[in-house]
Short mmCIF file of C-alpha atoms and ligand atoms in Angstrom, two decimals:
data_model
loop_
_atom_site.label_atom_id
_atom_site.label_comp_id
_atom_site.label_asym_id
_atom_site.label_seq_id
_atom_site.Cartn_x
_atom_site.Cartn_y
_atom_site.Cartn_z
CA UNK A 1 19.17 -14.95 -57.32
CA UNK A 2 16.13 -13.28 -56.19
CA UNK A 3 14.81 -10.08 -58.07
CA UNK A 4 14.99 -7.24 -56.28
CA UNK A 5 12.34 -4.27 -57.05
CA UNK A 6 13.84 -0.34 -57.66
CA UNK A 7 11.45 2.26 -55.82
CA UNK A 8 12.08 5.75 -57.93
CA UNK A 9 13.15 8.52 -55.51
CA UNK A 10 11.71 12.40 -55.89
CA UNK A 11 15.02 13.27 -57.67
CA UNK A 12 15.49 10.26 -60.07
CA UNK A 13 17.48 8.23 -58.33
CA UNK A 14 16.72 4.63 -57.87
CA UNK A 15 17.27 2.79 -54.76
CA UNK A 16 17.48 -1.10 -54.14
CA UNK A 17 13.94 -1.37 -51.78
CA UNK A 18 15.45 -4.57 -50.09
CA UNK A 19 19.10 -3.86 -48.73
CA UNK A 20 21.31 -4.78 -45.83
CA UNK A 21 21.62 -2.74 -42.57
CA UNK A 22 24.60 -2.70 -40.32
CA UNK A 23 23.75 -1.33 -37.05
CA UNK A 24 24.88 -3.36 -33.80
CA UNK A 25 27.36 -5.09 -36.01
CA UNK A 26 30.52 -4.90 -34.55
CA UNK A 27 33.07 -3.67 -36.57
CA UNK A 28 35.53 -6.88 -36.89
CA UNK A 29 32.51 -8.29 -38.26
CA UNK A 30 31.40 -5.64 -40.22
CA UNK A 31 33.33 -6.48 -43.53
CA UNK A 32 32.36 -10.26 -43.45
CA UNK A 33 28.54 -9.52 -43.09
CA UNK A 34 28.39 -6.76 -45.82
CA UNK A 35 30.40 -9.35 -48.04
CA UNK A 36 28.15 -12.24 -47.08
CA UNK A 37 25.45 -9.70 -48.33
CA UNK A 38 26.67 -8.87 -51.35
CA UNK A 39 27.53 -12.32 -51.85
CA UNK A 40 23.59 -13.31 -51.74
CA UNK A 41 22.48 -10.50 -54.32
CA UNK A 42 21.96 -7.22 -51.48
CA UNK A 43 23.22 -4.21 -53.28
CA UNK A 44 22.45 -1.65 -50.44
CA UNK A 45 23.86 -1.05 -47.22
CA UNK A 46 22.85 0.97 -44.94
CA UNK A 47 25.39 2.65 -42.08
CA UNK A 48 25.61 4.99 -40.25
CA UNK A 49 28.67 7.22 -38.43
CA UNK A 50 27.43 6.71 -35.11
CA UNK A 51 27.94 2.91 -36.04
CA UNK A 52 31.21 3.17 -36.03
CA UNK A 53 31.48 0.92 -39.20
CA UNK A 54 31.67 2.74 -41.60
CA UNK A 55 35.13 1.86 -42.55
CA UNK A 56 34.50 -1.58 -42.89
CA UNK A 57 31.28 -1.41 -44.79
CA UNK A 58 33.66 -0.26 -47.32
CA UNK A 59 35.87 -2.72 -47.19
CA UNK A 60 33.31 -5.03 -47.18
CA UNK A 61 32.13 -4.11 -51.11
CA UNK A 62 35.72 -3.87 -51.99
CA UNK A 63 36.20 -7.83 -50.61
CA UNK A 64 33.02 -8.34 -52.60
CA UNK A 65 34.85 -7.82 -56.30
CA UNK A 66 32.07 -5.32 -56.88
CA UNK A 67 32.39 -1.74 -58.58
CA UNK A 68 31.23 0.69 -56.10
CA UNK A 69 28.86 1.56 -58.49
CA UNK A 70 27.12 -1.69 -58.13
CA UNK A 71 25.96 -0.65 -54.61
CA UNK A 72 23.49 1.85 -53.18
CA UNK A 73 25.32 3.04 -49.72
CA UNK A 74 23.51 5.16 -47.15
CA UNK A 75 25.24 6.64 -44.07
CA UNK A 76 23.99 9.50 -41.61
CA UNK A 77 25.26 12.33 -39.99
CA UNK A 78 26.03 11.81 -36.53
CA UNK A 79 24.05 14.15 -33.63
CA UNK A 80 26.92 15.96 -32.60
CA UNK A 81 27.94 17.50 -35.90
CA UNK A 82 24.61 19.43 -36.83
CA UNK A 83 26.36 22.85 -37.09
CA UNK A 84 27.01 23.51 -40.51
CA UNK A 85 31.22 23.52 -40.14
CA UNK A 86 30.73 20.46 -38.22
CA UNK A 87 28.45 18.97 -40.56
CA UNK A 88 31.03 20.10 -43.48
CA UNK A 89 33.82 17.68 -41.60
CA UNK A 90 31.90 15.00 -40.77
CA UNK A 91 30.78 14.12 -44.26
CA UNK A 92 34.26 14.45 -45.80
CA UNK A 93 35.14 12.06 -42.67
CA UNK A 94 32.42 9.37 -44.18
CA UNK A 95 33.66 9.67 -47.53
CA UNK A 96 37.30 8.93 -46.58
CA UNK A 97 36.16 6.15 -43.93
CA UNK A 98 33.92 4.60 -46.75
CA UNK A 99 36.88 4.95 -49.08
CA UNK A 100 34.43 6.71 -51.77
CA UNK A 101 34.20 9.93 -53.80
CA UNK A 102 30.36 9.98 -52.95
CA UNK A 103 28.03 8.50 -51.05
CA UNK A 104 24.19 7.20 -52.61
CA UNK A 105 21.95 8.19 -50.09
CA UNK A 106 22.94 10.50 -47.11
CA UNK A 107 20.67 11.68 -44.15
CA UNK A 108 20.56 13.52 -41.32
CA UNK A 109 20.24 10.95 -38.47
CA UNK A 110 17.97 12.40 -35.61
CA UNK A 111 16.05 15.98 -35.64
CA UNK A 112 17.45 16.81 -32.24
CA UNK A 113 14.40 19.49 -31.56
CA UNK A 114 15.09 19.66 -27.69
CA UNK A 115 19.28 20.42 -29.24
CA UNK A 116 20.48 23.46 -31.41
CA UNK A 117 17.81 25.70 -30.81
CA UNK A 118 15.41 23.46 -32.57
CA UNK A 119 17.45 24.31 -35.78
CA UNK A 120 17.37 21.51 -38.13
CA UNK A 121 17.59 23.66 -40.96
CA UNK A 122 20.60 25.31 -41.19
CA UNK A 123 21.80 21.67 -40.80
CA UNK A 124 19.73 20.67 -44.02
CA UNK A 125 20.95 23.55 -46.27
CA UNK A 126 24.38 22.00 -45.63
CA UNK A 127 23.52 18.76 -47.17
CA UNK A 128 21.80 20.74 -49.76
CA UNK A 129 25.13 21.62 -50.66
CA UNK A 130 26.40 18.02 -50.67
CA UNK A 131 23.55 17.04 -53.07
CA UNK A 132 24.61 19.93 -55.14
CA UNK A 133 28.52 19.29 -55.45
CA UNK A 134 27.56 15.41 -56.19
CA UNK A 135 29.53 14.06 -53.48
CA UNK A 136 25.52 12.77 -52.27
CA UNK A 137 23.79 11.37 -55.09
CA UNK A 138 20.30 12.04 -52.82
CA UNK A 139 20.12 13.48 -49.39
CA UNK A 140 17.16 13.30 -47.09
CA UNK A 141 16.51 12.62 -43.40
CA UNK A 142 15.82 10.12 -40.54
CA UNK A 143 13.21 9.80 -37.42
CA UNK A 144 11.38 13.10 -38.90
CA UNK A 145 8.13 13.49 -37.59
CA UNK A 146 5.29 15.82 -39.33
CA UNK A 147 5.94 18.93 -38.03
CA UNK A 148 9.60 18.43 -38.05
CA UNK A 149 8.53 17.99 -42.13
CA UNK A 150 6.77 20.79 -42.09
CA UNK A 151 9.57 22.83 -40.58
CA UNK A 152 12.12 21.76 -43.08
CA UNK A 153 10.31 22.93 -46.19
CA UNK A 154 9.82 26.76 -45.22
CA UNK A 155 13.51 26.61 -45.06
CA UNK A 156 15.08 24.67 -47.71
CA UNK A 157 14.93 23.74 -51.77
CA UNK A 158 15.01 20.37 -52.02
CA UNK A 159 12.25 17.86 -50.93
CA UNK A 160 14.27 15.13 -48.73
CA UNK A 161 14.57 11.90 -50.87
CA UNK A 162 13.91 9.98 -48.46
CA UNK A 163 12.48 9.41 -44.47
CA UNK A 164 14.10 6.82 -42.82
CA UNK A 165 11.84 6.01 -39.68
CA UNK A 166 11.19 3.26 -37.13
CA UNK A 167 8.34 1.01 -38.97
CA UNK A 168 7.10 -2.88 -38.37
CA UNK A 169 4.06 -4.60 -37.30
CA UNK A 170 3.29 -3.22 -33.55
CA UNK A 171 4.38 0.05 -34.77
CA UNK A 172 2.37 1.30 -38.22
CA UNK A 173 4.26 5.21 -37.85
CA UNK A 174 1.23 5.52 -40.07
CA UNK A 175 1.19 9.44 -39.78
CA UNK A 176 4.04 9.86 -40.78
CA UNK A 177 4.35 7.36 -43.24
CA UNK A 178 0.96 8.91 -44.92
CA UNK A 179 3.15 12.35 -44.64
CA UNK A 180 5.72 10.83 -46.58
CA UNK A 181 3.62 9.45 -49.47
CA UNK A 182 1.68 13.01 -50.09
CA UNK A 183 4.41 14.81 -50.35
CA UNK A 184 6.85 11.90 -52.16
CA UNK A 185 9.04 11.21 -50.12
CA UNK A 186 9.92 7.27 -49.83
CA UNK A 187 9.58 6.24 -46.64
CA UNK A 188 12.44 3.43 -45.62
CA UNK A 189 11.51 1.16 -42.26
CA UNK A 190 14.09 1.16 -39.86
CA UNK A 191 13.89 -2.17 -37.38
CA UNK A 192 11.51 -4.41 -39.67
CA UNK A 193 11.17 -6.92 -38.08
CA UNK A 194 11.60 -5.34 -34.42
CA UNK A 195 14.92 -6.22 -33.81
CA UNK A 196 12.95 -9.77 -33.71
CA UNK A 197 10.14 -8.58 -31.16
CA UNK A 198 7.32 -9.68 -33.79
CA UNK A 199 8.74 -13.13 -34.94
CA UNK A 200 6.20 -15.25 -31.79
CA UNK A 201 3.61 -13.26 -32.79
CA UNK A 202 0.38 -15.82 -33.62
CA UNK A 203 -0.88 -13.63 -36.43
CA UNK A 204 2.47 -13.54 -37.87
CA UNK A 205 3.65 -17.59 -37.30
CA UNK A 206 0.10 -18.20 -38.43
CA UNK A 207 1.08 -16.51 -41.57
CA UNK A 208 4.36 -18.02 -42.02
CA UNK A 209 3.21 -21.54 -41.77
CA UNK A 210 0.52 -21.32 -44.55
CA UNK A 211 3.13 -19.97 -46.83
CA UNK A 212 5.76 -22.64 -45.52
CA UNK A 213 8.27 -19.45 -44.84
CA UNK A 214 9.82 -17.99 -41.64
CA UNK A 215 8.36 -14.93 -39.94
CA UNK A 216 11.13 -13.09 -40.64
CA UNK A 217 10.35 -13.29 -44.55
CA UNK A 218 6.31 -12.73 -44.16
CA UNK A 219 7.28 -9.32 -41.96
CA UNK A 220 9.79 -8.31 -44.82
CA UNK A 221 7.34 -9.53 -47.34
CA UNK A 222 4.91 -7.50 -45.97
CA UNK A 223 7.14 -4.16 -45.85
CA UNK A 224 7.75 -4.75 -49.52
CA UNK A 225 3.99 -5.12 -50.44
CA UNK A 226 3.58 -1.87 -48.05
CA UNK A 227 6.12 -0.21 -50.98
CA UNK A 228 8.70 0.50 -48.37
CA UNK A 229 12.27 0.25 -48.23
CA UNK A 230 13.74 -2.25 -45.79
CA UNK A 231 16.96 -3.27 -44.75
CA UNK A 232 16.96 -6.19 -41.70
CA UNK A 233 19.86 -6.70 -40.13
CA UNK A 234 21.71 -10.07 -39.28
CA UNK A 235 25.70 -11.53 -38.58
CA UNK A 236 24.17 -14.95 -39.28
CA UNK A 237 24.84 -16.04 -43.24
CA UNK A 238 21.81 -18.53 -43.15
CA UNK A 239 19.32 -15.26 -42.23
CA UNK A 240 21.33 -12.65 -44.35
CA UNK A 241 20.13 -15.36 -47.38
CA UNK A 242 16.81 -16.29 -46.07
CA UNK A 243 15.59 -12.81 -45.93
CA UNK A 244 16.42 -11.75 -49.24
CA UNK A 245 14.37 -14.69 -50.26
CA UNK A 246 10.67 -13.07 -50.03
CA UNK A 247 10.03 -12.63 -53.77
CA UNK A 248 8.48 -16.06 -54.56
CA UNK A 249 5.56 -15.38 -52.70
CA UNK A 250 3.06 -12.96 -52.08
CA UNK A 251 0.79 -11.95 -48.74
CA UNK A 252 -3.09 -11.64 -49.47
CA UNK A 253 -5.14 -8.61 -49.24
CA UNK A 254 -6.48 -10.46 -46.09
CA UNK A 255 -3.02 -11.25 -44.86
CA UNK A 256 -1.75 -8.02 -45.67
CA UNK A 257 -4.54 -6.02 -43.31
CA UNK A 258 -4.13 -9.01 -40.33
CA UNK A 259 -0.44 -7.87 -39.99
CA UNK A 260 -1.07 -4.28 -40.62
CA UNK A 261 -3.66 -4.62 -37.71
CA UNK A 262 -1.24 -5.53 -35.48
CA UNK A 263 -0.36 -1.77 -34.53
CA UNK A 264 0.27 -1.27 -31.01
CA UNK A 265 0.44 3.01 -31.71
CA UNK A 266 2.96 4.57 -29.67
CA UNK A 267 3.40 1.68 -27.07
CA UNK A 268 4.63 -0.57 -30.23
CA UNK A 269 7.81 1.68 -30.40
CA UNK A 270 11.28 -0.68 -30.07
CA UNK A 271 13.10 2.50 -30.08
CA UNK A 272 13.30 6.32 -28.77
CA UNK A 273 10.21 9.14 -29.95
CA UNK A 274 11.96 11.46 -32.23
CA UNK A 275 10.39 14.57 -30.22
CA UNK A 276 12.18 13.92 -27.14
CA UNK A 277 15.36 11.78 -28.71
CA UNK A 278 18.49 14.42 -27.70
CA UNK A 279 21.93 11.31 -27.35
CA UNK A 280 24.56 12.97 -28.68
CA UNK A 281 27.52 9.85 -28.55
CA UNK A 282 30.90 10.78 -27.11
P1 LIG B 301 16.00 -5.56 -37.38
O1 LIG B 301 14.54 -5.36 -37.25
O2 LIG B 301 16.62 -5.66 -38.72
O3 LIG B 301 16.34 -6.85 -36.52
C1 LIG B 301 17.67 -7.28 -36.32
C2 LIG B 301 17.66 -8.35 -35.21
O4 LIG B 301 16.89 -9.46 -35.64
C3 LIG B 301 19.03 -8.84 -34.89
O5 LIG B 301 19.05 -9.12 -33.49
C4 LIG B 301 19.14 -10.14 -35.68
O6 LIG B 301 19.97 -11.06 -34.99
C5 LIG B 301 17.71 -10.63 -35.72
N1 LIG B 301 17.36 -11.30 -36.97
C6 LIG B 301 17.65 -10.90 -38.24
N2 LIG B 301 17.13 -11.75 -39.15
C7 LIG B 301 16.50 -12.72 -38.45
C8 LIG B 301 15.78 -13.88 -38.83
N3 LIG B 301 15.62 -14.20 -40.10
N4 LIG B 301 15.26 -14.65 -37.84
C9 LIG B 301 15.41 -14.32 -36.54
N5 LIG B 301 16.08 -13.23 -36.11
C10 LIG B 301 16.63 -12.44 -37.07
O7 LIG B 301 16.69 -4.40 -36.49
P2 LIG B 301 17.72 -3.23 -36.71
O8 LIG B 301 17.49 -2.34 -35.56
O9 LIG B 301 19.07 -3.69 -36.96
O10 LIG B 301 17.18 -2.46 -38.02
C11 LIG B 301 17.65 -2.72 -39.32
C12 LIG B 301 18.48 -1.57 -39.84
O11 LIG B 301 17.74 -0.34 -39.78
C13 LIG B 301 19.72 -1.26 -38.99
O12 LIG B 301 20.75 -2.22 -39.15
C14 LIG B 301 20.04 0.13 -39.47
O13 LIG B 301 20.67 0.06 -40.73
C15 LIG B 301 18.64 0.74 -39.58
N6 LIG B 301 18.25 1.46 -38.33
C16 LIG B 301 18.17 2.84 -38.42
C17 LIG B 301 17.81 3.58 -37.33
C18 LIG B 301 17.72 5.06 -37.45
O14 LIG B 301 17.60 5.75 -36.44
N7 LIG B 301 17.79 5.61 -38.64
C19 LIG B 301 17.54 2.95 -36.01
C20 LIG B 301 17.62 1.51 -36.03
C21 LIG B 301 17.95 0.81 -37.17
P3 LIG B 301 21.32 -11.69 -35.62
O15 LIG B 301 22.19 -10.56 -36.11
O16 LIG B 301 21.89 -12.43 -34.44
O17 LIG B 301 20.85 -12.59 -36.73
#
């Protein structure tokens, strides 16, 4: 089994910083991919409630024979419940879905700044109160940009754990990602590998070939070596395994910057800019 590295969050906690993300899986086969997962040696998922999973994730660890102390579980809250009473519900809702007392990790999902007034805030000092009652062992936040950052700590006490934001080889997030690291907050890669968009790419096959590994692996590989947290997704069993298998090697200095220097900026984006990003789900 392969030896996964612990990154050390701002509050103590320790996170897995390869796990298993759930997103686009449906939910009948939800519980089969978390325990095919868990299975291989993940022990962190990461859902969501706009996933509509969340339920089954759960079952999933229970199918796996494993204490649900043996797994790191992240889930977000959903962009319709950012007032604080709604935010209050929705929480004990992923707790009871989850069939859990508390959750690892849990975030607010999108900044909404065109929704709520702009107020993120008020929304934040809620799950404050979650980190403070232990029902989330860290809290922190999702597809924050800088000034959304900056916004958050004139308001609030606690440093977010954790940013989760898009991240992979056409799209460095580098800004933000610096943001992160001065002001320690661990920044986890949503989409590592693209949702597969950088798997042709020469660089990257190049890569892949001289190591004898998939591109898949060399991308993760080169997340890990980046000192992010990652979590690909896959329903296949052969890729859930294969890309938890990127700790026998390692990617050169040389390697490392040829990948990095992929960047498309802005135009390397798979998914929506956080500044403009206002889907609330029925
Ligand atoms: P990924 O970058 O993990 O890519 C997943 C896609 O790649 C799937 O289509 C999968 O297909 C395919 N794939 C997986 N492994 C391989 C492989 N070894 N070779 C070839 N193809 C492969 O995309 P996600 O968007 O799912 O991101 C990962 C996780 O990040 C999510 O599941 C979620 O937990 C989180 N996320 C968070 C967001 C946020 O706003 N906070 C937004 C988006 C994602 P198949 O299943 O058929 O194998």
């Amino acid at each position: 089994m392969s030896f996964v590295p612990s990154i050390t969050l701002n509050d103590g906690n320790t996170v897995p910083q390869l796990g298993f993300g759930v997103f686009q899986i449906a939910p009948d086969q939800t519980a089969a991919a978390v325990r095919s997962a868990l299975d291989v040696g993940y022990r962190h998922i990461d859902t969501a409630e706009m996933y509509g999973n969340e339920k089954e994730v759960g079952r999933g660890i229970r199918d796996a024979g494993l204490d649900r102390g043996a797994v790191f579980v992240t889930s977000k809250l959903n962009n319709g419940y950012h007032r604080p009473d709604d935010a209050r519900r929705a929480f004990d809702a992923t707790l009871s879905a989850l069939g859990s007392e508390y959750v690892d990790l849990f975030l607010i999902h999108w900044p909404l700044p065109t929704l709520y007034d702009g107020d993120f805030v008020s929304t934040w000092n809620v799950l404050e109160q979650f980190a403070k009652d232990g029902r989330a062992r860290s809290i922190g936040v999702s597809n924050f940009q800088v000034a959304h950052l900056d916004r958050l700590a004139e308001g609030s006490q606690i440093v977010p754990a954790v940013n989760q934001i898009e991240v992979h080889p056409y799209f460095g997030n580098e800004q933000v990602r610096a943001y992160d690291r001065d002001h320690r907050i661990a920044t986890e890669a949503w989409s590592p590998i693209a949702q597969g968009k950088v798997l042709d790419d020469e660089v990257i096959t190049r890569i892949a070939a001289a190591h004898r590994k998939t591109p898949a692996q060399v991308v993760l590989r080169w997340h890990i070596q980046h000192g992010d947290i990652v979590f690909p997704k896959s329903v296949h069993p052969e890729r859930i395994k294969s890309n938890f298998d990127i700790f026998d090697f390692s990617l050169g200095s040389a390697e490392m910057d040829a990948i990095t220097g992929l960047d498309r900026g802005e135009s390397g984006r798979t998914g929506p800019n956080p500044d403009r990003f206002d889907f609330i789900p029925d």
